[in-house]
Short mmCIF file of N, CA and C in Angstrom, two decimals:
data_model
loop_
_atom_site.label_atom_id
_atom_site.label_comp_id
_atom_site.label_asym_id
_atom_site.label_seq_id
_atom_site.Cartn_x
_atom_site.Cartn_y
_atom_site.Cartn_z
N MET A 1 89.19 107.65 137.94
CA MET A 1 90.63 107.49 137.79
C MET A 1 91.12 106.40 138.73
N ALA A 2 92.32 105.95 138.53
CA ALA A 2 92.91 104.87 139.31
C ALA A 2 92.90 105.16 140.80
N ARG A 3 92.88 106.42 141.19
CA ARG A 3 92.94 106.76 142.62
C ARG A 3 91.76 106.18 143.39
N ASP A 4 90.61 106.00 142.74
CA ASP A 4 89.42 105.51 143.42
C ASP A 4 89.23 104.01 143.33
N ASP A 5 89.99 103.34 142.51
CA ASP A 5 89.84 101.90 142.33
C ASP A 5 90.46 101.14 143.50
N GLU A 6 89.82 100.03 143.84
CA GLU A 6 90.35 99.15 144.87
C GLU A 6 91.65 98.53 144.37
N VAL A 7 92.58 98.34 145.26
CA VAL A 7 93.82 97.64 144.94
C VAL A 7 93.65 96.20 145.40
N VAL A 8 93.82 95.27 144.48
CA VAL A 8 93.73 93.85 144.81
C VAL A 8 95.11 93.36 145.25
N ILE A 9 95.17 92.76 146.43
CA ILE A 9 96.41 92.19 146.95
C ILE A 9 96.19 90.69 147.09
N ASP A 10 96.97 89.92 146.35
CA ASP A 10 96.85 88.46 146.36
C ASP A 10 98.25 87.87 146.26
N ALA A 11 98.91 87.76 147.40
CA ALA A 11 100.30 87.28 147.42
C ALA A 11 100.43 85.85 146.93
N ALA A 12 99.32 85.12 146.81
CA ALA A 12 99.37 83.72 146.35
C ALA A 12 99.22 83.59 144.84
N ASP A 13 98.73 84.64 144.16
CA ASP A 13 98.44 84.53 142.73
C ASP A 13 98.82 85.82 142.00
N ILE A 14 100.01 85.85 141.46
CA ILE A 14 100.52 87.05 140.79
C ILE A 14 99.67 87.44 139.58
N ASN A 15 99.16 86.46 138.83
CA ASN A 15 98.37 86.78 137.64
C ASN A 15 97.03 87.40 138.01
N HIS A 16 96.40 86.91 139.08
CA HIS A 16 95.14 87.51 139.55
C HIS A 16 95.38 88.95 139.98
N GLU A 17 96.44 89.15 140.72
CA GLU A 17 96.80 90.48 141.19
C GLU A 17 97.06 91.42 140.02
N ALA A 18 97.88 90.98 139.08
CA ALA A 18 98.25 91.82 137.93
C ALA A 18 97.04 92.18 137.07
N SER A 19 96.20 91.21 136.76
CA SER A 19 95.05 91.49 135.89
C SER A 19 94.00 92.33 136.61
N SER A 20 93.85 92.15 137.91
CA SER A 20 92.86 92.92 138.67
C SER A 20 93.28 94.38 138.84
N ASN A 21 94.58 94.64 138.85
CA ASN A 21 95.10 96.00 139.03
C ASN A 21 95.54 96.66 137.72
N LEU A 22 95.20 96.05 136.61
CA LEU A 22 95.65 96.53 135.29
C LEU A 22 94.85 97.73 134.80
N TRP A 23 95.58 98.71 134.30
CA TRP A 23 95.00 99.85 133.60
C TRP A 23 95.71 99.95 132.26
N CYS A 24 94.99 100.31 131.22
CA CYS A 24 95.62 100.51 129.92
C CYS A 24 94.87 101.60 129.15
N PHE A 25 95.61 102.31 128.33
CA PHE A 25 94.97 103.33 127.50
C PHE A 25 95.83 103.65 126.29
N SER A 26 95.16 104.22 125.32
CA SER A 26 95.79 104.70 124.11
C SER A 26 94.93 105.85 123.59
N PRO A 27 95.52 106.99 123.32
CA PRO A 27 94.71 108.11 122.84
C PRO A 27 94.27 107.89 121.40
N CYS A 28 93.10 108.46 121.05
CA CYS A 28 92.71 108.44 119.64
C CYS A 28 93.59 109.46 118.92
N ASP A 29 93.56 109.45 117.61
CA ASP A 29 94.45 110.32 116.83
C ASP A 29 94.32 111.79 117.21
N ASP A 30 93.09 112.27 117.41
CA ASP A 30 92.88 113.68 117.77
C ASP A 30 93.48 114.00 119.14
N GLU A 31 93.36 113.09 120.08
CA GLU A 31 93.88 113.32 121.42
C GLU A 31 95.39 113.31 121.46
N SER A 32 96.02 112.57 120.57
CA SER A 32 97.47 112.43 120.63
C SER A 32 98.21 113.64 120.05
N LEU A 33 97.52 114.52 119.33
CA LEU A 33 98.19 115.64 118.67
C LEU A 33 98.96 116.53 119.64
N GLY A 34 98.42 116.84 120.79
CA GLY A 34 99.10 117.72 121.74
C GLY A 34 99.85 116.98 122.83
N LEU A 35 99.97 115.69 122.70
CA LEU A 35 100.58 114.87 123.73
C LEU A 35 102.11 114.96 123.69
N SER A 36 102.71 115.02 124.86
CA SER A 36 104.17 115.01 124.95
C SER A 36 104.60 113.93 125.93
N ALA A 37 105.85 113.50 125.80
CA ALA A 37 106.39 112.51 126.73
C ALA A 37 106.40 113.07 128.15
N ALA A 38 106.71 114.35 128.30
CA ALA A 38 106.74 114.97 129.63
C ALA A 38 105.36 114.96 130.28
N ALA A 39 104.32 115.23 129.50
CA ALA A 39 102.96 115.20 130.03
C ALA A 39 102.57 113.78 130.44
N LEU A 40 103.01 112.80 129.67
CA LEU A 40 102.72 111.41 130.00
C LEU A 40 103.45 111.00 131.28
N VAL A 41 104.69 111.41 131.44
CA VAL A 41 105.43 111.13 132.68
C VAL A 41 104.71 111.76 133.87
N ASP A 42 104.25 112.99 133.72
CA ASP A 42 103.52 113.67 134.80
C ASP A 42 102.26 112.89 135.16
N PHE A 43 101.52 112.44 134.16
CA PHE A 43 100.30 111.66 134.39
C PHE A 43 100.62 110.37 135.16
N ILE A 44 101.64 109.65 134.71
CA ILE A 44 102.00 108.39 135.36
C ILE A 44 102.45 108.64 136.80
N ASN A 45 103.18 109.72 137.03
CA ASN A 45 103.59 110.07 138.40
C ASN A 45 102.38 110.36 139.28
N GLN A 46 101.35 111.00 138.72
CA GLN A 46 100.12 111.25 139.47
C GLN A 46 99.42 109.94 139.81
N VAL A 47 99.41 109.01 138.86
CA VAL A 47 98.81 107.69 139.12
C VAL A 47 99.58 106.98 140.23
N MET A 48 100.91 107.01 140.17
CA MET A 48 101.72 106.35 141.21
C MET A 48 101.46 106.97 142.58
N THR A 49 101.35 108.29 142.63
CA THR A 49 101.07 108.97 143.90
C THR A 49 99.72 108.54 144.45
N ALA A 50 98.72 108.47 143.60
CA ALA A 50 97.38 108.05 144.02
C ALA A 50 97.39 106.60 144.51
N ARG A 51 98.11 105.74 143.80
CA ARG A 51 98.20 104.33 144.21
C ARG A 51 98.94 104.20 145.54
N ARG A 52 100.01 104.98 145.71
CA ARG A 52 100.79 104.96 146.94
C ARG A 52 99.92 105.37 148.12
N GLU A 53 99.11 106.43 147.94
CA GLU A 53 98.22 106.89 149.00
C GLU A 53 97.17 105.83 149.32
N LYS A 54 96.64 105.18 148.30
CA LYS A 54 95.63 104.13 148.49
C LYS A 54 96.22 102.95 149.26
N LEU A 55 97.50 102.67 149.06
CA LEU A 55 98.16 101.52 149.68
C LEU A 55 98.69 101.81 151.08
N SER A 56 98.57 103.02 151.55
CA SER A 56 99.13 103.40 152.84
C SER A 56 98.81 102.36 153.91
N GLY A 57 99.87 101.80 154.51
CA GLY A 57 99.70 100.81 155.56
C GLY A 57 99.59 99.38 155.08
N ASN A 58 99.55 99.16 153.77
CA ASN A 58 99.46 97.80 153.22
C ASN A 58 100.85 97.29 152.85
N PRO A 59 100.95 96.00 152.55
CA PRO A 59 102.24 95.44 152.14
C PRO A 59 102.80 96.14 150.90
N SER A 60 104.10 96.05 150.74
CA SER A 60 104.79 96.67 149.62
C SER A 60 104.32 96.11 148.28
N MET A 61 104.07 97.01 147.34
CA MET A 61 103.64 96.62 146.00
C MET A 61 104.61 97.21 144.98
N LEU A 62 104.69 96.56 143.82
CA LEU A 62 105.46 97.08 142.70
C LEU A 62 104.50 97.66 141.68
N PHE A 63 104.72 98.93 141.33
CA PHE A 63 104.00 99.57 140.24
C PHE A 63 104.88 99.38 139.02
N TYR A 64 104.30 98.95 137.90
CA TYR A 64 105.11 98.79 136.70
C TYR A 64 104.30 99.22 135.48
N CYS A 65 105.00 99.77 134.49
CA CYS A 65 104.32 100.18 133.26
C CYS A 65 105.20 99.88 132.06
N TRP A 66 104.53 99.67 130.94
CA TRP A 66 105.22 99.30 129.71
C TRP A 66 104.36 99.66 128.50
N HIS A 67 105.01 99.68 127.35
CA HIS A 67 104.33 99.94 126.08
C HIS A 67 103.98 98.60 125.46
N ASP A 68 102.69 98.36 125.29
CA ASP A 68 102.23 97.15 124.59
C ASP A 68 102.06 97.54 123.12
N ALA A 69 103.06 97.26 122.32
CA ALA A 69 103.07 97.69 120.92
C ALA A 69 101.99 97.01 120.09
N GLN A 70 101.61 95.79 120.44
CA GLN A 70 100.58 95.09 119.66
C GLN A 70 99.23 95.77 119.78
N THR A 71 98.95 96.34 120.94
CA THR A 71 97.66 97.02 121.14
C THR A 71 97.80 98.54 121.07
N ARG A 72 99.03 99.05 120.95
CA ARG A 72 99.34 100.48 120.93
C ARG A 72 98.89 101.15 122.23
N GLN A 73 99.07 100.46 123.33
CA GLN A 73 98.62 100.96 124.63
C GLN A 73 99.78 101.12 125.61
N LEU A 74 99.60 102.09 126.51
CA LEU A 74 100.42 102.17 127.70
C LEU A 74 99.67 101.35 128.74
N ARG A 75 100.36 100.45 129.39
CA ARG A 75 99.73 99.61 130.41
C ARG A 75 100.48 99.75 131.71
N PHE A 76 99.73 99.73 132.82
CA PHE A 76 100.36 99.72 134.12
C PHE A 76 99.54 98.91 135.10
N SER A 77 100.23 98.36 136.09
CA SER A 77 99.58 97.50 137.06
C SER A 77 100.38 97.49 138.35
N LEU A 78 99.88 96.72 139.31
CA LEU A 78 100.52 96.54 140.61
C LEU A 78 100.56 95.06 140.95
N VAL A 79 101.67 94.61 141.54
CA VAL A 79 101.76 93.27 142.11
C VAL A 79 102.52 93.36 143.43
N SER A 80 102.28 92.41 144.31
CA SER A 80 102.99 92.35 145.58
C SER A 80 104.48 92.14 145.34
N SER A 81 105.29 92.90 146.06
CA SER A 81 106.74 92.75 145.88
C SER A 81 107.23 91.39 146.38
N THR A 82 106.44 90.72 147.22
CA THR A 82 106.84 89.41 147.73
C THR A 82 106.93 88.35 146.64
N HIS A 83 106.30 88.59 145.49
CA HIS A 83 106.42 87.63 144.39
C HIS A 83 107.86 87.57 143.88
N GLY A 84 108.58 88.68 144.00
CA GLY A 84 109.97 88.71 143.55
C GLY A 84 110.15 88.74 142.05
N ARG A 85 109.07 88.97 141.32
CA ARG A 85 109.15 89.02 139.86
C ARG A 85 107.92 89.76 139.32
N LEU A 86 107.95 90.03 138.02
CA LEU A 86 106.79 90.60 137.34
C LEU A 86 106.17 89.52 136.46
N PRO A 87 104.87 89.61 136.18
CA PRO A 87 104.16 88.54 135.47
C PRO A 87 104.25 88.62 133.94
N PHE A 88 105.45 88.56 133.41
CA PHE A 88 105.63 88.57 131.97
C PHE A 88 106.12 87.21 131.50
N GLY A 89 105.68 86.82 130.32
CA GLY A 89 106.12 85.56 129.74
C GLY A 89 107.25 85.75 128.75
N CYS A 90 107.80 86.96 128.70
CA CYS A 90 108.90 87.26 127.78
C CYS A 90 110.04 87.89 128.58
N ALA A 91 111.17 88.05 127.93
CA ALA A 91 112.30 88.72 128.58
C ALA A 91 111.95 90.19 128.78
N ILE A 92 112.27 90.72 129.95
CA ILE A 92 111.99 92.13 130.23
C ILE A 92 113.26 92.82 130.70
N ASN A 93 113.25 94.15 130.56
CA ASN A 93 114.30 95.00 131.10
C ASN A 93 113.63 95.85 132.18
N PRO A 94 113.65 95.38 133.45
CA PRO A 94 112.93 96.08 134.51
C PRO A 94 113.65 97.32 135.03
N SER A 95 114.73 97.73 134.38
CA SER A 95 115.45 98.92 134.83
C SER A 95 115.22 100.11 133.89
N ALA A 96 114.21 100.02 133.05
CA ALA A 96 113.90 101.11 132.12
C ALA A 96 113.46 102.35 132.90
N GLU A 97 113.90 103.50 132.46
CA GLU A 97 113.50 104.77 133.07
C GLU A 97 112.10 105.14 132.59
N LEU A 98 111.32 105.75 133.47
CA LEU A 98 109.96 106.16 133.11
C LEU A 98 109.97 107.09 131.91
N ALA A 99 110.87 108.05 131.88
CA ALA A 99 110.94 108.99 130.76
C ALA A 99 111.22 108.27 129.44
N ALA A 100 112.03 107.23 129.47
CA ALA A 100 112.35 106.48 128.25
C ALA A 100 111.14 105.70 127.75
N VAL A 101 110.38 105.10 128.66
CA VAL A 101 109.17 104.37 128.26
C VAL A 101 108.16 105.35 127.66
N ALA A 102 107.98 106.51 128.31
CA ALA A 102 107.04 107.52 127.82
C ALA A 102 107.48 108.07 126.47
N GLU A 103 108.75 108.38 126.34
CA GLU A 103 109.28 108.92 125.08
C GLU A 103 109.07 107.92 123.95
N HIS A 104 109.33 106.66 124.22
CA HIS A 104 109.18 105.62 123.19
C HIS A 104 107.73 105.52 122.71
N ILE A 105 106.78 105.43 123.62
CA ILE A 105 105.39 105.24 123.20
C ILE A 105 104.84 106.49 122.51
N VAL A 106 105.22 107.67 122.99
CA VAL A 106 104.71 108.90 122.37
C VAL A 106 105.33 109.10 120.99
N LYS A 107 106.65 109.04 120.89
CA LYS A 107 107.33 109.35 119.62
C LYS A 107 107.29 108.21 118.61
N LYS A 108 107.51 106.98 119.08
CA LYS A 108 107.62 105.84 118.15
C LYS A 108 106.27 105.23 117.79
N ASP A 109 105.23 105.54 118.56
CA ASP A 109 103.92 104.94 118.31
C ASP A 109 102.86 106.01 118.11
N TRP A 110 102.44 106.66 119.18
CA TRP A 110 101.28 107.54 119.11
C TRP A 110 101.44 108.72 118.16
N LEU A 111 102.65 109.27 118.02
CA LEU A 111 102.87 110.40 117.10
C LEU A 111 103.60 109.99 115.83
N ASN A 112 103.76 108.71 115.61
CA ASN A 112 104.49 108.20 114.45
C ASN A 112 103.53 107.94 113.29
N ALA A 113 103.59 108.79 112.28
CA ALA A 113 102.71 108.63 111.11
C ALA A 113 102.99 107.35 110.35
N ASP A 114 104.18 106.79 110.52
CA ASP A 114 104.55 105.55 109.82
C ASP A 114 104.23 104.29 110.62
N TRP A 115 103.61 104.45 111.80
CA TRP A 115 103.31 103.28 112.62
C TRP A 115 102.42 102.32 111.83
N GLY A 116 102.76 101.05 111.87
CA GLY A 116 101.98 100.02 111.19
C GLY A 116 102.46 99.73 109.79
N LYS A 117 103.35 100.56 109.27
CA LYS A 117 103.90 100.34 107.94
C LYS A 117 105.17 99.51 108.06
N THR A 118 105.49 98.79 107.02
CA THR A 118 106.75 98.06 107.02
C THR A 118 107.84 98.98 106.50
N GLY A 119 109.06 98.64 106.75
CA GLY A 119 110.17 99.47 106.29
C GLY A 119 110.99 99.98 107.45
N PRO A 120 111.91 100.92 107.17
CA PRO A 120 112.85 101.38 108.20
C PRO A 120 112.18 102.11 109.36
N ASN A 121 110.99 102.70 109.17
CA ASN A 121 110.33 103.43 110.24
C ASN A 121 109.15 102.67 110.83
N GLY A 122 108.84 101.51 110.28
CA GLY A 122 107.71 100.73 110.76
C GLY A 122 108.03 100.02 112.07
N PRO A 123 107.03 99.37 112.68
CA PRO A 123 107.23 98.75 113.99
C PRO A 123 108.20 97.59 113.98
N GLY A 124 108.43 96.97 112.85
CA GLY A 124 109.35 95.84 112.79
C GLY A 124 110.78 96.25 112.49
N ALA A 125 111.03 97.56 112.41
CA ALA A 125 112.35 98.05 112.05
C ALA A 125 113.43 97.57 113.02
N LYS A 126 113.16 97.68 114.30
CA LYS A 126 114.10 97.21 115.32
C LYS A 126 113.30 96.41 116.33
N THR A 127 113.67 95.19 116.53
CA THR A 127 113.00 94.37 117.52
C THR A 127 113.84 94.34 118.78
N ALA A 128 113.24 94.74 119.88
CA ALA A 128 113.97 94.74 121.15
C ALA A 128 114.19 93.31 121.62
N LEU A 129 115.33 93.08 122.24
CA LEU A 129 115.61 91.76 122.79
C LEU A 129 114.84 91.52 124.08
N SER A 130 114.46 92.60 124.74
CA SER A 130 113.65 92.49 125.95
C SER A 130 112.71 93.70 126.03
N LEU A 131 111.61 93.52 126.71
CA LEU A 131 110.58 94.55 126.84
C LEU A 131 110.99 95.54 127.92
N PRO A 132 111.14 96.84 127.58
CA PRO A 132 111.47 97.83 128.61
C PRO A 132 110.27 98.04 129.54
N VAL A 133 110.48 97.88 130.82
CA VAL A 133 109.42 98.03 131.82
C VAL A 133 109.93 98.95 132.93
N PHE A 134 109.15 99.99 133.23
CA PHE A 134 109.47 100.87 134.35
C PHE A 134 108.87 100.24 135.61
N VAL A 135 109.66 100.16 136.67
CA VAL A 135 109.21 99.55 137.92
C VAL A 135 109.51 100.50 139.08
N ALA A 136 108.51 100.68 139.96
CA ALA A 136 108.71 101.50 141.16
C ALA A 136 108.11 100.76 142.36
N ASN A 137 108.81 100.80 143.46
CA ASN A 137 108.33 100.19 144.69
C ASN A 137 107.42 101.18 145.40
N LEU A 138 106.18 100.80 145.65
CA LEU A 138 105.24 101.70 146.34
C LEU A 138 105.10 101.32 147.80
#
């Protein structure tokens, strides 16, 4: 689990830091059947706690997570807060609540039988103007 992984700190290269600290996952169809947004929030909180403990005494880092709809994955990573930004090439909404990110990926993607179809319930039904990203200072 993430608790045992080394945390890469590279205040000179945000992309190296972000890619080295990246975790991503997506449940298979059988695994997603009993999944809830609340359980996902609990899991992410456990990951943040483990990362915070691992960072004890190190410079401040930003933990951030988002739904990558193209890969159907929840992704999370860490970057030094000294960068003053997150490493995205698109517009982001860094004030998204963790529960909202979890609810979106569980209900709109992982448990959505219409995912991948076109039409009112498909992924192209509503295009966000910016990517919702949950951010926490560790």
